[in-house]
Coordinates of C-alpha atoms and ligand atoms in Angstrom, one line a residue:
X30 CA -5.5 -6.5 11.8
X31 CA -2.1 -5.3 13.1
X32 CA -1.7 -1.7 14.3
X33 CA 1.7 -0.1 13.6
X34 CA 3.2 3.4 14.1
X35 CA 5.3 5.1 11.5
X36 CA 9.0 5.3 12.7
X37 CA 9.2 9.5 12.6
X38 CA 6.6 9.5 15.6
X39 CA 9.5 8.8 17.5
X40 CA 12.9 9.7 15.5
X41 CA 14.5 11.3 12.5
X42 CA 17.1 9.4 12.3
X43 CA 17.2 5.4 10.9
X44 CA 21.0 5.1 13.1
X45 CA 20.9 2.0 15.6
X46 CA 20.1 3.9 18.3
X47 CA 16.9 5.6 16.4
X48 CA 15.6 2.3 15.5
X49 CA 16.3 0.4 19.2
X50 CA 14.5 3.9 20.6
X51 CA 11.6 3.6 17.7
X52 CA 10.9 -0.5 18.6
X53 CA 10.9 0.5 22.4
X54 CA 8.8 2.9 22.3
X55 CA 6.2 1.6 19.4
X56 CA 5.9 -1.3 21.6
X57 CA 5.3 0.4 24.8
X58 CA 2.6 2.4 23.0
X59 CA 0.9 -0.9 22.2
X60 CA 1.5 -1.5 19.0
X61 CA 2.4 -4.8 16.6
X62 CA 4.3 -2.6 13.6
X63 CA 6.9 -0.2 13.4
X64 CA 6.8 1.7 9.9
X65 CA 10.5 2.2 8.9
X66 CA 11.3 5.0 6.5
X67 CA 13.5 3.8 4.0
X68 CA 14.6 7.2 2.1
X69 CA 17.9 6.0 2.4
X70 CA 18.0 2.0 2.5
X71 CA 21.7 1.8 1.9
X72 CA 22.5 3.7 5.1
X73 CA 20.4 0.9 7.3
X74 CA 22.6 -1.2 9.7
X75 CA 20.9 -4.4 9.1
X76 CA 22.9 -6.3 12.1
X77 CA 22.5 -3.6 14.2
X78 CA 18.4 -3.5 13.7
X79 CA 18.4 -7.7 13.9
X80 CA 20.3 -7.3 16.9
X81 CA 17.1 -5.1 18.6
X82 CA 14.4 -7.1 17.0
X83 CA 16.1 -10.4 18.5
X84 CA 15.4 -8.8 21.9
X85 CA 12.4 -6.9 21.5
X86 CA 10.1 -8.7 18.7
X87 CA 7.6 -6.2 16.6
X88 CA 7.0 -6.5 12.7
X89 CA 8.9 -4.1 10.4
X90 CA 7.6 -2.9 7.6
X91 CA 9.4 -0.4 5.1
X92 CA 8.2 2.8 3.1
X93 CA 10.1 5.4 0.9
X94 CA 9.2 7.6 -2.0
X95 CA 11.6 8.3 -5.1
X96 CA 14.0 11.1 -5.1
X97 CA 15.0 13.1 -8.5
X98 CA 17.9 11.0 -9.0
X99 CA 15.8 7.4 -8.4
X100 CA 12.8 8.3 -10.1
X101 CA 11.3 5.1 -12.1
X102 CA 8.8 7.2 -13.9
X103 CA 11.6 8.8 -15.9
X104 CA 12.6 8.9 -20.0
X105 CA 16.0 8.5 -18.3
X106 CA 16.9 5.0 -17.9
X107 CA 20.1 6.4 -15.9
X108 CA 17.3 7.6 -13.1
X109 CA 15.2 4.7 -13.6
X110 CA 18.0 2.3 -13.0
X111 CA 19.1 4.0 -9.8
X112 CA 15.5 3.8 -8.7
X113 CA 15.0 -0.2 -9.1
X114 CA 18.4 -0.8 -7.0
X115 CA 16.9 1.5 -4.4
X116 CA 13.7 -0.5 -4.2
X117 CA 15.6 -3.6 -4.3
X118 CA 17.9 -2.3 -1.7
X119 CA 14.9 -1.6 0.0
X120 CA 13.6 -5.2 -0.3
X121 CA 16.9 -6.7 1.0
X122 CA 16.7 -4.6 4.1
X123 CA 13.0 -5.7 4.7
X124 CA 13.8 -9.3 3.9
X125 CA 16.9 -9.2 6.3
X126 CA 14.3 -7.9 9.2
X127 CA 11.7 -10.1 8.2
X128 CA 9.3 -7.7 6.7
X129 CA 6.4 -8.1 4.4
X130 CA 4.9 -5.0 3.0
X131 CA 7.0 -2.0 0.9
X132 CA 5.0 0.4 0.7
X133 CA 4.6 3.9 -0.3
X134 CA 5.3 6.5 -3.7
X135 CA 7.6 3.6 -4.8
X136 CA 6.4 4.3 -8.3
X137 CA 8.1 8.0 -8.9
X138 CA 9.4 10.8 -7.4
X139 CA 7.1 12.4 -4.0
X140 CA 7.1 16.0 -5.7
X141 CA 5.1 18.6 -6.9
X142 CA 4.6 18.4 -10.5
X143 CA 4.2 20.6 -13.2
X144 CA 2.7 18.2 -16.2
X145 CA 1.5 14.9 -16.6
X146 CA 4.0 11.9 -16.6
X147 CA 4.5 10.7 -20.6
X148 CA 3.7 7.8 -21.7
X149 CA 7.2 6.9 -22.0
X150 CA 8.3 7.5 -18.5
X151 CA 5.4 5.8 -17.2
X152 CA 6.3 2.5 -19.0
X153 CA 9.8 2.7 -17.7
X154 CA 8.0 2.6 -14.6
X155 CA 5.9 -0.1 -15.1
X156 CA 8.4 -2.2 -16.4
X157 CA 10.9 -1.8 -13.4
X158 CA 8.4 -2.4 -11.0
X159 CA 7.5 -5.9 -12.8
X160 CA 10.8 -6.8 -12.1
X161 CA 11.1 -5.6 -8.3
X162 CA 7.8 -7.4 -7.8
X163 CA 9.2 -10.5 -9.5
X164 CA 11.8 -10.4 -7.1
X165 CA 9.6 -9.5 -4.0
X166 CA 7.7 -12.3 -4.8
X167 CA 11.0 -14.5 -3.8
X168 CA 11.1 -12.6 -1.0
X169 CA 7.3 -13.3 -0.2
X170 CA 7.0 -9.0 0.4
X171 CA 4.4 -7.5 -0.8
X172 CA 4.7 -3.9 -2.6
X173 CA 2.1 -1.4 -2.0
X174 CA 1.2 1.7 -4.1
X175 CA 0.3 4.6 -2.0
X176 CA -2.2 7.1 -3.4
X177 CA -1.2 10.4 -2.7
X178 CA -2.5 13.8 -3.7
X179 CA -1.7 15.9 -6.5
X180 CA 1.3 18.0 -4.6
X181 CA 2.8 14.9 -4.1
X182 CA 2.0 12.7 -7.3
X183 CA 1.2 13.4 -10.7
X184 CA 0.5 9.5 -11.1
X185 CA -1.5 8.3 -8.5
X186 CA -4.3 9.7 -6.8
X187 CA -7.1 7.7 -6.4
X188 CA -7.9 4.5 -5.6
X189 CA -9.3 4.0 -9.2
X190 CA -5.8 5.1 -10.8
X191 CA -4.0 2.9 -8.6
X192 CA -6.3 0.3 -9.8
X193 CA -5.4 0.5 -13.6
X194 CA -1.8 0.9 -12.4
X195 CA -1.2 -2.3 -10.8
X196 CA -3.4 -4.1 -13.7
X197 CA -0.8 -2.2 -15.9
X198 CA 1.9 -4.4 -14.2
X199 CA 0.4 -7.3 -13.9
X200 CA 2.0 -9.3 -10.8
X201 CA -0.2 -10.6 -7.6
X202 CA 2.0 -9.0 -5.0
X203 CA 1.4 -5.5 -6.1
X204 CA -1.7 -4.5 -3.8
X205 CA -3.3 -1.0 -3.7
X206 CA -1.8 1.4 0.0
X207 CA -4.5 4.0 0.7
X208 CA -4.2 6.7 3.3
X209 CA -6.8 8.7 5.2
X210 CA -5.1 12.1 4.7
X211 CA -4.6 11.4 0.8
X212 CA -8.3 10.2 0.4
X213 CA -9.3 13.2 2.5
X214 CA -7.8 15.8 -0.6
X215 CA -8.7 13.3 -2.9
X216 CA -11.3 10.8 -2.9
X217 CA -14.9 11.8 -3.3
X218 CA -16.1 10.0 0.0
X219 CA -13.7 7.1 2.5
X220 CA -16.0 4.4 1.6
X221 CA -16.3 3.6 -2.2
X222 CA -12.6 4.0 -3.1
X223 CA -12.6 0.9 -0.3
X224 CA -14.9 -1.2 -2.0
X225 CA -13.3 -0.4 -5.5
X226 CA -10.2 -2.1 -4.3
X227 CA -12.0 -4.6 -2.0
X228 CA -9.2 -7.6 -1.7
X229 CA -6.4 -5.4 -3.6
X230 CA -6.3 -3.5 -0.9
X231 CA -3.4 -4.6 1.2
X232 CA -1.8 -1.7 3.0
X233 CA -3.5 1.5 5.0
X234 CA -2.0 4.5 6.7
X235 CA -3.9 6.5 9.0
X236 CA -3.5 9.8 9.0
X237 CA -5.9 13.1 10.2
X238 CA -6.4 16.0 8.0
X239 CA -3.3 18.3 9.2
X240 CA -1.8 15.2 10.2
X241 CA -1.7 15.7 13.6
X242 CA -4.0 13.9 16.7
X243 CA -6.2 11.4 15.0
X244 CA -10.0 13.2 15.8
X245 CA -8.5 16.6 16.0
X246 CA -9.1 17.3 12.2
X247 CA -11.7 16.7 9.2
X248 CA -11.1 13.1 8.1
X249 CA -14.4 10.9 8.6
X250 CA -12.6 8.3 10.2
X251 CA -16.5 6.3 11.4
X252 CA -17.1 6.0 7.4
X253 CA -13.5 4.7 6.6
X254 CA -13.6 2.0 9.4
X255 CA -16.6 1.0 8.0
X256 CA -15.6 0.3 4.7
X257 CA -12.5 -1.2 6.0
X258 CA -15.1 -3.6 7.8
X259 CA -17.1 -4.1 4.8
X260 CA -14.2 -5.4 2.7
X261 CA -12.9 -7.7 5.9
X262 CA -9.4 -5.8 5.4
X263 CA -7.0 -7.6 7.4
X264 CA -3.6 -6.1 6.9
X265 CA -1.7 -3.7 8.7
X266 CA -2.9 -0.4 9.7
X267 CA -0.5 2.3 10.4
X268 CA -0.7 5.6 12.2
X269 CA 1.3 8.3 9.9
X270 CA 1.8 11.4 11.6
X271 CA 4.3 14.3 10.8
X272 CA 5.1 17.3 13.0
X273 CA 8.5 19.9 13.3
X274 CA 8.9 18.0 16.6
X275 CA 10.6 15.3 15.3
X276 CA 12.3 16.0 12.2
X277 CA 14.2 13.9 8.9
X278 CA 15.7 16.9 6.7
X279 CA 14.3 14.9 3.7
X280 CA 11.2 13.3 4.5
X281 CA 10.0 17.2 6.3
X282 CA 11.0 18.8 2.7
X283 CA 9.4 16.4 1.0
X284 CA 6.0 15.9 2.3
X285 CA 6.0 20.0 3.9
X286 CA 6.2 19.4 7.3
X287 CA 6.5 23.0 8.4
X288 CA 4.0 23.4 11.4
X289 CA 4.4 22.1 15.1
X290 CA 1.4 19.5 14.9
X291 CA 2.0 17.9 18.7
X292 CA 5.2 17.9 20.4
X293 CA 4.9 15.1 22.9
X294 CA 5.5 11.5 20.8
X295 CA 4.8 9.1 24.1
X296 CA 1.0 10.9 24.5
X297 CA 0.8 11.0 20.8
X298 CA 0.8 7.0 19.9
X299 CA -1.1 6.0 22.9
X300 CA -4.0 8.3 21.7
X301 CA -3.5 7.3 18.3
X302 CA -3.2 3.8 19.5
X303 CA -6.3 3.7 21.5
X304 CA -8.2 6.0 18.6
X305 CA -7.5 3.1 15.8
X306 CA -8.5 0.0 18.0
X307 CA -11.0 1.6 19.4
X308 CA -12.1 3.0 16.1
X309 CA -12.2 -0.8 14.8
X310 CA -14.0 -2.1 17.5
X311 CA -17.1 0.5 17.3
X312 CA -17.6 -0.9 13.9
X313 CA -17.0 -4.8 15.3
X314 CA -19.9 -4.4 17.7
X315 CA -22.3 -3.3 14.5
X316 CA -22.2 -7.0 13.6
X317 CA -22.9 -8.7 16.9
X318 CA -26.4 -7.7 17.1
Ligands
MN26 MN1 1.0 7.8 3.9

């Protein structure tokens, strides 16, 4: 498995300084991924970020949710459009870096809802991300659905959903992306939503209950390592943590980041570091003996 750190552990901003500071430091913290946030793909200075990752070597890997305007689960073909350029924005900025995974509320807009999504707007969905997945697939990336709770989704929020989704679309390179915190509102338990997805599950964020310190809150994080174990889950594993300390206008609106969670980044990803490897190899030890 490769342990990575979200990029707004370290900055808000996506600028070539934010992302030389964000490799630095994610590497110096031990880890093998840096998460970039990809709101905003077409403001990424792709030579400036190959430029860093030429010197300092770490996987990238990309995540975004849909705004209003790109939302793919739309009757509005206009706002549907403008999300399937983003995404393949997105995949051209991940390809460029030699990334692998997409990830995230690619599927719709990262809101509060009111209703259900119709029928209507949720084909337009499913048909636009056939054709980014088409294209991923030439890119050899792999797009991963987040589940997220209700406040954030009206589509997805459970591993089961997700399920029916991506059998909806019908392409190989679509894989399940659960998250601790989600499951936590969610999920009934951490472990069978694991075994539902067994091999489609390709992408996990880590995240504790107020999404601060990993430990500090209510997420069983012994049963989820577990059930990560029990499916031999061998993709990348990323600490997700948001906090007023280190703030993107956007992303903080969006996901209501509105408390001071920790305030020192450096002490942060070491713990969370040491907290997920560590994690891992309590369960590892279960099958020696
Ligand atoms: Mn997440």
């Amino acid at each position: 498995m490769q342990i990575g750190c979200h990029g707004l552990v370290w900055t808000g901003s996506v600028d070539p300084e934010g992302f030389e500071l964000s490799v630095t430091k994610s590497l110096t913290s031990g880890f093998d991924i840096l998460e970039l946030p990809l709101l905003d793909p077409y403001s990424v200075d792709v030579a400036s970020a190959r430029a860093v990752l030429d010197k300092q070597p770490i996987t990238v890997t990309g995540s975004l949710g849909q705004s209003r305007a790109t939302d793919i689960t739309s009757e509005s073909l206009e706002q549907v459009a403008a999300g399937e350029d983003k995404l393949n924005t997105a995949l051209d900025v991940l390809s460029a870096l030699g990334g692998r995974y997409l990830v995230g509320v690619l599927y719709g807009e990262l809101r509060k809802y009111d209703e259900p999504p119709t029928s209507a707007a949720r084909a337009n969905g499913i048909t636009a991300l056939r054709s980014v997945a088409d294209r991923a697939t030439e890119l050899d990336i792999t797009l991963g659905l987040e589940v997220v709770n209700r406040y954030e989704s009206n589509m997805i929020n459970t591993a089961a959903q997700a399920l029916r989704y991506i059998d909806d679309i019908g392409r190989e390179n679509v894989v399940v992306h659960l998250d601790s915190y989600h499951m936590n509102i969610e999920e009934s338990d951490m472990y069978r939503p694991v075994l539902l997805c067994g091999d489609r599950l390709g992408y996990v964020h880590i995240g504790e209950s107020h999404r601060g310190y990993l430990g500090s809150g209510t997420v069983n994080f012994p049963e989820f390592f577990r059930a990560l174990d029990a499916v031999s889950y061998n993709g990348p594993v990323v600490f997700e943590t948001f906090s007023t300390a280190i703030v993107n206008k956007d992303i903080s609106r969006m996901l209501a980041v509105w408390r001071n969670l920790w305030h020192d980044s450096e002490d942060l990803a070491l713990h969370a570091n040491h907290f997920i490897r560590n994690s891992i190899h309590s369960i590892e030890t279960l099958s020696m003996h």
